mmCIF file of C-alpha atoms in Angstrom:
data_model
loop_
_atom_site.group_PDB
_atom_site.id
_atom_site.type_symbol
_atom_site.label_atom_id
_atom_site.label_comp_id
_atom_site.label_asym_id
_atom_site.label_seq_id
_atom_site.Cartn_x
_atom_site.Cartn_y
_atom_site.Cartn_z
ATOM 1 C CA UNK A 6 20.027 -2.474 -0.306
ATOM 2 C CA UNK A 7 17.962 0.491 -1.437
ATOM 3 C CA UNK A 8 14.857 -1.503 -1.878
ATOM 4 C CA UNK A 9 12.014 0.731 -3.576
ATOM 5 C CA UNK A 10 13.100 4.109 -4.964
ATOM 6 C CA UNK A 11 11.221 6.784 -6.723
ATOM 7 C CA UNK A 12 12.130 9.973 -8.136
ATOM 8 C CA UNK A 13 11.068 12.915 -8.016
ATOM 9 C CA UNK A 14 9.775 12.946 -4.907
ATOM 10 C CA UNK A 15 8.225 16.505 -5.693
ATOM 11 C CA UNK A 16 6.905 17.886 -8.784
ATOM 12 C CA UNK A 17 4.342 20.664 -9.690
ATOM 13 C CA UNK A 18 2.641 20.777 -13.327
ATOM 14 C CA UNK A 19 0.814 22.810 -15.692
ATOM 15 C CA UNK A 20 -2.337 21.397 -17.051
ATOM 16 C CA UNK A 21 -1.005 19.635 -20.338
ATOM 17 C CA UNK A 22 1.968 18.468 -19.957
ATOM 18 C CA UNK A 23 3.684 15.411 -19.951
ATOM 19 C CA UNK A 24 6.053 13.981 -17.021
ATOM 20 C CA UNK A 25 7.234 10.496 -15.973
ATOM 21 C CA UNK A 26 7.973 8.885 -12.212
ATOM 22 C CA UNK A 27 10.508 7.393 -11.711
ATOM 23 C CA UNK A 28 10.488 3.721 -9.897
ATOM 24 C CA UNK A 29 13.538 1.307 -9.337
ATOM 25 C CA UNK A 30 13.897 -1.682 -7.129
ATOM 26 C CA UNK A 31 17.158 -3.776 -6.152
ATOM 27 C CA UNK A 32 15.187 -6.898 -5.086
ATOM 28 C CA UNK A 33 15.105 -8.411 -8.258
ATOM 29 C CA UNK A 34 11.126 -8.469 -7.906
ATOM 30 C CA UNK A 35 8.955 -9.968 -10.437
ATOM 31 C CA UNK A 36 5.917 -7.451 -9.661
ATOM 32 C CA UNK A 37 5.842 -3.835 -9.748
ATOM 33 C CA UNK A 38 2.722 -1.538 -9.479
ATOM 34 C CA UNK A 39 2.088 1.942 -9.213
ATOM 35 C CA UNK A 40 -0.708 3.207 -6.660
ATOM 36 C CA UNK A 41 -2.610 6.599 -6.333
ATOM 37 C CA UNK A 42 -3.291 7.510 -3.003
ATOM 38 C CA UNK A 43 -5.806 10.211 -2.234
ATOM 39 C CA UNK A 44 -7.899 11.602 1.432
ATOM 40 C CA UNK A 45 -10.686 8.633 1.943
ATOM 41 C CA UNK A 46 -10.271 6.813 -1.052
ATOM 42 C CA UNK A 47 -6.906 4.787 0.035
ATOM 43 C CA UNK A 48 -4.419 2.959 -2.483
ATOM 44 C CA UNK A 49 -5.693 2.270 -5.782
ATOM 45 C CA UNK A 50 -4.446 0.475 -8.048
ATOM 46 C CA UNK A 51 -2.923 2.349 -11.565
ATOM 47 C CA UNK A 52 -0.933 0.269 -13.652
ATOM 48 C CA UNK A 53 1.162 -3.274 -12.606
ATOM 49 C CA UNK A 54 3.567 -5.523 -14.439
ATOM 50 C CA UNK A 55 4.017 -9.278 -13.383
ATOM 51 C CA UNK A 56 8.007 -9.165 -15.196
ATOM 52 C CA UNK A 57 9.508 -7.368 -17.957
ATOM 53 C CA UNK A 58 7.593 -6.630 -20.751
ATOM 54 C CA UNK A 59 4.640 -7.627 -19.817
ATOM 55 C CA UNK A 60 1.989 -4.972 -18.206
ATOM 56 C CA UNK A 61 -1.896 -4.759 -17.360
ATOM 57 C CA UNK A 62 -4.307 -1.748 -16.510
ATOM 58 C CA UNK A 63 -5.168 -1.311 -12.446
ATOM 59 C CA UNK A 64 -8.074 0.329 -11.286
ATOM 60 C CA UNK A 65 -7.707 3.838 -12.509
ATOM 61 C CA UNK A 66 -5.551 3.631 -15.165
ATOM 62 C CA UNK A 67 -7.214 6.686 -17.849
ATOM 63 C CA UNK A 68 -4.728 9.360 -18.522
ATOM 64 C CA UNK A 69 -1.257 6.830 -17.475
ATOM 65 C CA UNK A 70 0.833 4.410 -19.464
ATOM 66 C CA UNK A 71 3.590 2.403 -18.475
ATOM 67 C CA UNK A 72 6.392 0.267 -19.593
ATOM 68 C CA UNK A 73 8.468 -2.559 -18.283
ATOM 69 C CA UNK A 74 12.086 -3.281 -20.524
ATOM 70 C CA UNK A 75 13.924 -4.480 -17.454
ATOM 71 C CA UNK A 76 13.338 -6.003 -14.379
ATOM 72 C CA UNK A 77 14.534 -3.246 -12.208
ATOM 73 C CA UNK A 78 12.462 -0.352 -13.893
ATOM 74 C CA UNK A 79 8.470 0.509 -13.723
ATOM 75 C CA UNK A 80 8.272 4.249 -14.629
ATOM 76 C CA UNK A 81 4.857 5.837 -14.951
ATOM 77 C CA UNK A 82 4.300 8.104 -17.889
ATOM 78 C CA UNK A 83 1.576 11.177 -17.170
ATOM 79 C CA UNK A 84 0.429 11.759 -20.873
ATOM 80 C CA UNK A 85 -1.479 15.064 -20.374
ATOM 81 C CA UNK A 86 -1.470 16.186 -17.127
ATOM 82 C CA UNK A 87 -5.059 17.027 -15.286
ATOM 83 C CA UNK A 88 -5.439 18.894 -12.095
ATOM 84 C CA UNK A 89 -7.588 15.173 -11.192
ATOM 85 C CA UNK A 90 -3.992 13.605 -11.021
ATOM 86 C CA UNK A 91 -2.761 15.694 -8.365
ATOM 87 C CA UNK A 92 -2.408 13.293 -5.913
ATOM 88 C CA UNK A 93 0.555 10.862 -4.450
ATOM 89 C CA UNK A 94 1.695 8.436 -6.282
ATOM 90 C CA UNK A 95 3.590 5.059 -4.689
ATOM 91 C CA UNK A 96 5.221 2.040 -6.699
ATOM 92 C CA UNK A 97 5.354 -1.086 -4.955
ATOM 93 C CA UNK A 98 7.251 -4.588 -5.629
ATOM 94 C CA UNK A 99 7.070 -8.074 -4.525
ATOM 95 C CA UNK A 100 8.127 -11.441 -5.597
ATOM 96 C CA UNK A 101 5.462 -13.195 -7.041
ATOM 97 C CA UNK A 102 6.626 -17.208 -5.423
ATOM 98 C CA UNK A 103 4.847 -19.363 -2.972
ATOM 99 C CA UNK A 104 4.740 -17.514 0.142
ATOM 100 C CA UNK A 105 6.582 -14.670 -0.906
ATOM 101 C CA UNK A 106 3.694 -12.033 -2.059
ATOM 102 C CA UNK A 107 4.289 -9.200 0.220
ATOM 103 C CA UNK A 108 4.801 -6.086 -1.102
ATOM 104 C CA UNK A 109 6.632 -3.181 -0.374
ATOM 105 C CA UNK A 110 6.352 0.560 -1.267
ATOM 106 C CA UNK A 111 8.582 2.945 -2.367
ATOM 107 C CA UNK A 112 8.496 6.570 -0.342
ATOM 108 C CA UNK A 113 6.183 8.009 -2.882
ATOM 109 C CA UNK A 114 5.735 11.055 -5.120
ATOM 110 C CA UNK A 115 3.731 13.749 -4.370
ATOM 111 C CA UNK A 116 2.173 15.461 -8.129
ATOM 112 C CA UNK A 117 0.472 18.612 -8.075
ATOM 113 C CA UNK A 118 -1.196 19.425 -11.214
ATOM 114 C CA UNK A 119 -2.586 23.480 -11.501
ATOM 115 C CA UNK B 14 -17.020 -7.695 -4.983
ATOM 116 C CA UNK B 15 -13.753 -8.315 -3.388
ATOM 117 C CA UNK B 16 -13.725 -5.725 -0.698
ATOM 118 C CA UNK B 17 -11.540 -4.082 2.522
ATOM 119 C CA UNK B 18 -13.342 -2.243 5.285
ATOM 120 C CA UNK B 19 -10.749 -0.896 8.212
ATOM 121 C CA UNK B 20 -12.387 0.197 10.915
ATOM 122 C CA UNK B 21 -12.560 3.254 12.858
ATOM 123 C CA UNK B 22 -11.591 5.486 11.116
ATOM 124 C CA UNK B 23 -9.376 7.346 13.703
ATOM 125 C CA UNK B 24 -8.674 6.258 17.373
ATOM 126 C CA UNK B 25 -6.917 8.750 20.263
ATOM 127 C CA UNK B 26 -5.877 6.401 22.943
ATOM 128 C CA UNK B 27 -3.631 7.451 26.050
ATOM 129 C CA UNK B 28 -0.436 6.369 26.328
ATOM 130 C CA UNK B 29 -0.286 2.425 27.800
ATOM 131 C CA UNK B 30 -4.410 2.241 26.568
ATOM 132 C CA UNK B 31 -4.366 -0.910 25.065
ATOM 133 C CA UNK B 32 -7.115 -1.597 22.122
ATOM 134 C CA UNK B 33 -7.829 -3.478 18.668
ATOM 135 C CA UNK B 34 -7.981 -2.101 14.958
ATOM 136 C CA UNK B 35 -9.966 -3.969 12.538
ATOM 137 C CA UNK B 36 -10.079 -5.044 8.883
ATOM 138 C CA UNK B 37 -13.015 -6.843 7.502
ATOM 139 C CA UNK B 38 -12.793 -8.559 4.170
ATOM 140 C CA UNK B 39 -15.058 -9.590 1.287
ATOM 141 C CA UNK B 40 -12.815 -11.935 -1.117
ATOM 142 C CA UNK B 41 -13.178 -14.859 -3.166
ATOM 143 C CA UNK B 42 -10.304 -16.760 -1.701
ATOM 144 C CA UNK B 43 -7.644 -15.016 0.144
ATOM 145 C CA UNK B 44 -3.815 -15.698 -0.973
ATOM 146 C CA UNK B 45 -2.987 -13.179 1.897
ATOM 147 C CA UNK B 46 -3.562 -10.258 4.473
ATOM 148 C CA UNK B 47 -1.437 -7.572 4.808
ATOM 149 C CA UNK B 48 -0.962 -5.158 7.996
ATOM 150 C CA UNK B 49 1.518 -2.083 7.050
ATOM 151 C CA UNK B 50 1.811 1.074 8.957
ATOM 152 C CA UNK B 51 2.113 4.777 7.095
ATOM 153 C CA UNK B 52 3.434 7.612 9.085
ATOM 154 C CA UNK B 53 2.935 10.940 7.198
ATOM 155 C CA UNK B 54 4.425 12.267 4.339
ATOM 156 C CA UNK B 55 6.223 8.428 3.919
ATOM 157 C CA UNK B 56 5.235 5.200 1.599
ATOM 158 C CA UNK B 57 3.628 2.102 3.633
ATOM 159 C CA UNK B 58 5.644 0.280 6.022
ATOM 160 C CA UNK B 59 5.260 -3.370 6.103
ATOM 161 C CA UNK B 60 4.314 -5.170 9.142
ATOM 162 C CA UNK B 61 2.758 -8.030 8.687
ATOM 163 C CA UNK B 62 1.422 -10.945 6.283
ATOM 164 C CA UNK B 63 -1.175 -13.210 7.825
ATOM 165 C CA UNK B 64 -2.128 -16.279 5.322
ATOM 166 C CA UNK B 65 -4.911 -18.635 7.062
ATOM 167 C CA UNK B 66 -7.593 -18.248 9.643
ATOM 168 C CA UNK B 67 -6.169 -18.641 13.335
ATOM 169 C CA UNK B 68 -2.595 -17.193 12.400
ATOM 170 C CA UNK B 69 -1.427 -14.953 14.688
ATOM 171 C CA UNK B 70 1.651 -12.546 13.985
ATOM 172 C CA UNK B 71 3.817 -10.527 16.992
ATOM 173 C CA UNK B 72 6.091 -7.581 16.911
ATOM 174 C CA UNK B 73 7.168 -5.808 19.543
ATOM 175 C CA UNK B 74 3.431 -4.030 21.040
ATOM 176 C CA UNK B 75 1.712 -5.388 17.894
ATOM 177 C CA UNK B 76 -0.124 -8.720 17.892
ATOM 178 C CA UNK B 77 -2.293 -9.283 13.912
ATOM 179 C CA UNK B 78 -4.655 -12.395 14.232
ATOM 180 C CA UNK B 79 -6.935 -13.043 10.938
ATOM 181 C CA UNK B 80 -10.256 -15.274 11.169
ATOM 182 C CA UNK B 81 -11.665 -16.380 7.845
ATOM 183 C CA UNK B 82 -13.809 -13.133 7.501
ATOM 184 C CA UNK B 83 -11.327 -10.423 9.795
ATOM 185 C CA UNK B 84 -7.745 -9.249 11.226
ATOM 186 C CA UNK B 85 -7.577 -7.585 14.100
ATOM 187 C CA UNK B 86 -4.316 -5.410 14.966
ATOM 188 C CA UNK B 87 -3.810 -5.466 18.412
ATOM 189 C CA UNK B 88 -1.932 -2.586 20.530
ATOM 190 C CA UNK B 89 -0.340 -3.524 23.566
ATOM 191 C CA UNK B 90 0.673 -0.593 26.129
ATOM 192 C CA UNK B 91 1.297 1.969 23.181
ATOM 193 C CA UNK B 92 3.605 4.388 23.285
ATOM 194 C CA UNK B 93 3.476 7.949 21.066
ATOM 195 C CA UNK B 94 5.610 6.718 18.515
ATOM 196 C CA UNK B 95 3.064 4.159 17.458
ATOM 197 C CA UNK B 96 1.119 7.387 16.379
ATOM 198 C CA UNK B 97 0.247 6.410 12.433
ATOM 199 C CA UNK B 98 -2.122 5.341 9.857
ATOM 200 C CA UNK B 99 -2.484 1.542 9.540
ATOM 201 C CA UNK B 100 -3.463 0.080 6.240
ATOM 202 C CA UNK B 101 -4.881 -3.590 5.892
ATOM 203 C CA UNK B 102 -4.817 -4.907 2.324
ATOM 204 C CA UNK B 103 -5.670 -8.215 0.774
ATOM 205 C CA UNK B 104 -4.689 -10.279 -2.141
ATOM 206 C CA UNK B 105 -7.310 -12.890 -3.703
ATOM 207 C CA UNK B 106 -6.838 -16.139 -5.235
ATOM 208 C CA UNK B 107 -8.659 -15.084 -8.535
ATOM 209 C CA UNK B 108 -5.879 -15.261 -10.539
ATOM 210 C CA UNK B 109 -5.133 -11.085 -10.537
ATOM 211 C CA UNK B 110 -2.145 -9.235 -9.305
ATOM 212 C CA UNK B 111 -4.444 -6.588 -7.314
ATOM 213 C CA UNK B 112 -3.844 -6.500 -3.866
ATOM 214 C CA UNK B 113 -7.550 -4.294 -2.220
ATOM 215 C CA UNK B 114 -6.356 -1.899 0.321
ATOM 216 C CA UNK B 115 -8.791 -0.279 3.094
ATOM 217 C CA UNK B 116 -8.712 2.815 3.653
ATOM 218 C CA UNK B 117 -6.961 2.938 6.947
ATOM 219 C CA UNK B 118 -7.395 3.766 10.761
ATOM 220 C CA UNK B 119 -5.728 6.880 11.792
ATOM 221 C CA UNK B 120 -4.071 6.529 15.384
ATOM 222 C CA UNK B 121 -2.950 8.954 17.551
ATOM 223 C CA UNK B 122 -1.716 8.112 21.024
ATOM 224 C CA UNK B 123 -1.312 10.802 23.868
ATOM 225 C CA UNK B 124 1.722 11.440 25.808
#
């Protein structure tokens, strides 16, 4: 059971261009999100989607888009890459029933953007 | 506002010096509380999920109790592998998806 996986886990871009993450989960999770993480200003919110094909804007969600065509998949689409997006970026899952709202983070993806 | 404040901000303790960490919360009704720990360079660990005021939550030298307006994260007798950053986050009843995460206490514990 992988749980949350995302790919790359490294990546370094020029000012401009384009580049999706990656994000898979085996829990057959309702809700995925993708987080931001940056010094002081903890987890914030991007993008989330509450099951396939349906998806709604976080906290900081200028300069990202998103899809959701299965349940598995949640990747994160950088449109035009800014040196503010260099930062590390973590997708998350959780089931959305009762009790069951925990969620649980992937290893993250560290984006530098020069 | 629906809000997290983790406090401190970093604690050094020696190893076996017992203490608290605490999350304060601003929300409109909670649905949940959330203890994880982050070790560096890795994605949020999860520890514990606290639901109503006088719950109380053990795992091995970690103890999480929530009151209607706090958790504390109690460390019992650390050891230097409990060296980490511990995020609180919680998750309203308003009807959104958006769990509110603090910004976390750094702890370090000394050999």
């Amino acid at each position: 059971n992988a749980g949350v996986t995302q790919t790359p886990k490294f990546q370094v871009l020029k000012t401009g261009q384009s580049m999706t993450l990656q994000c898979a989960q085996d829990m057959n999770h309702e809700y995925m999100s993708w987080y931001r993480q940056d010094p002081g200003m903890g987890l914030r919110l991007i993008h989330y989607s509450v099951g396939a094909g349906i998806t709604d804007q976080g906290e900081v969600p200028n300069g990202y888009n998103v899809s959701r065509s299965t349940t598995e998949d949640f990747p994160l689409r950088l449109l035009s890459a800014a040196p503010s997006q260099t930062s590390v970026y973590f997708c998350a899952s959780s089931y959305q029933g009762g009790g069951g709202n925990t969620i649980y983070f992937g290893e993250g993806s560290w984006l530098t953007v020069v | 506002e629906d809000q997290v404040t983790q406090s401190p901000e970093a604690l050094r303790l020696q190893e076996g010096e017992s203490s608290s960490l605490n999350c304060s919360y601003t929300v409109s009704g909670l649905r949940g509380l959330f203890w994880y720990r982050q070790d560096p360079g890795k994605g949020p660990e999860f520890l514990f999920t606290l639901y109503s005021a006088g719950e109380e939550k053990e795992k091995e030298r970690l103890k999480a109790t929530l009151t209607k307006k706090e958790s504390f994260l109690h460390i019992t007798a650390p050891k230097p592998e409990d060296s980490a950053t511990y995020l609180c986050a919680v998750r309203a009843t308003s009807g959104t998806y958006k769990y509110i995460f603090g910004t976390g206490t750094r702890l370090k514990v000394l050999a």
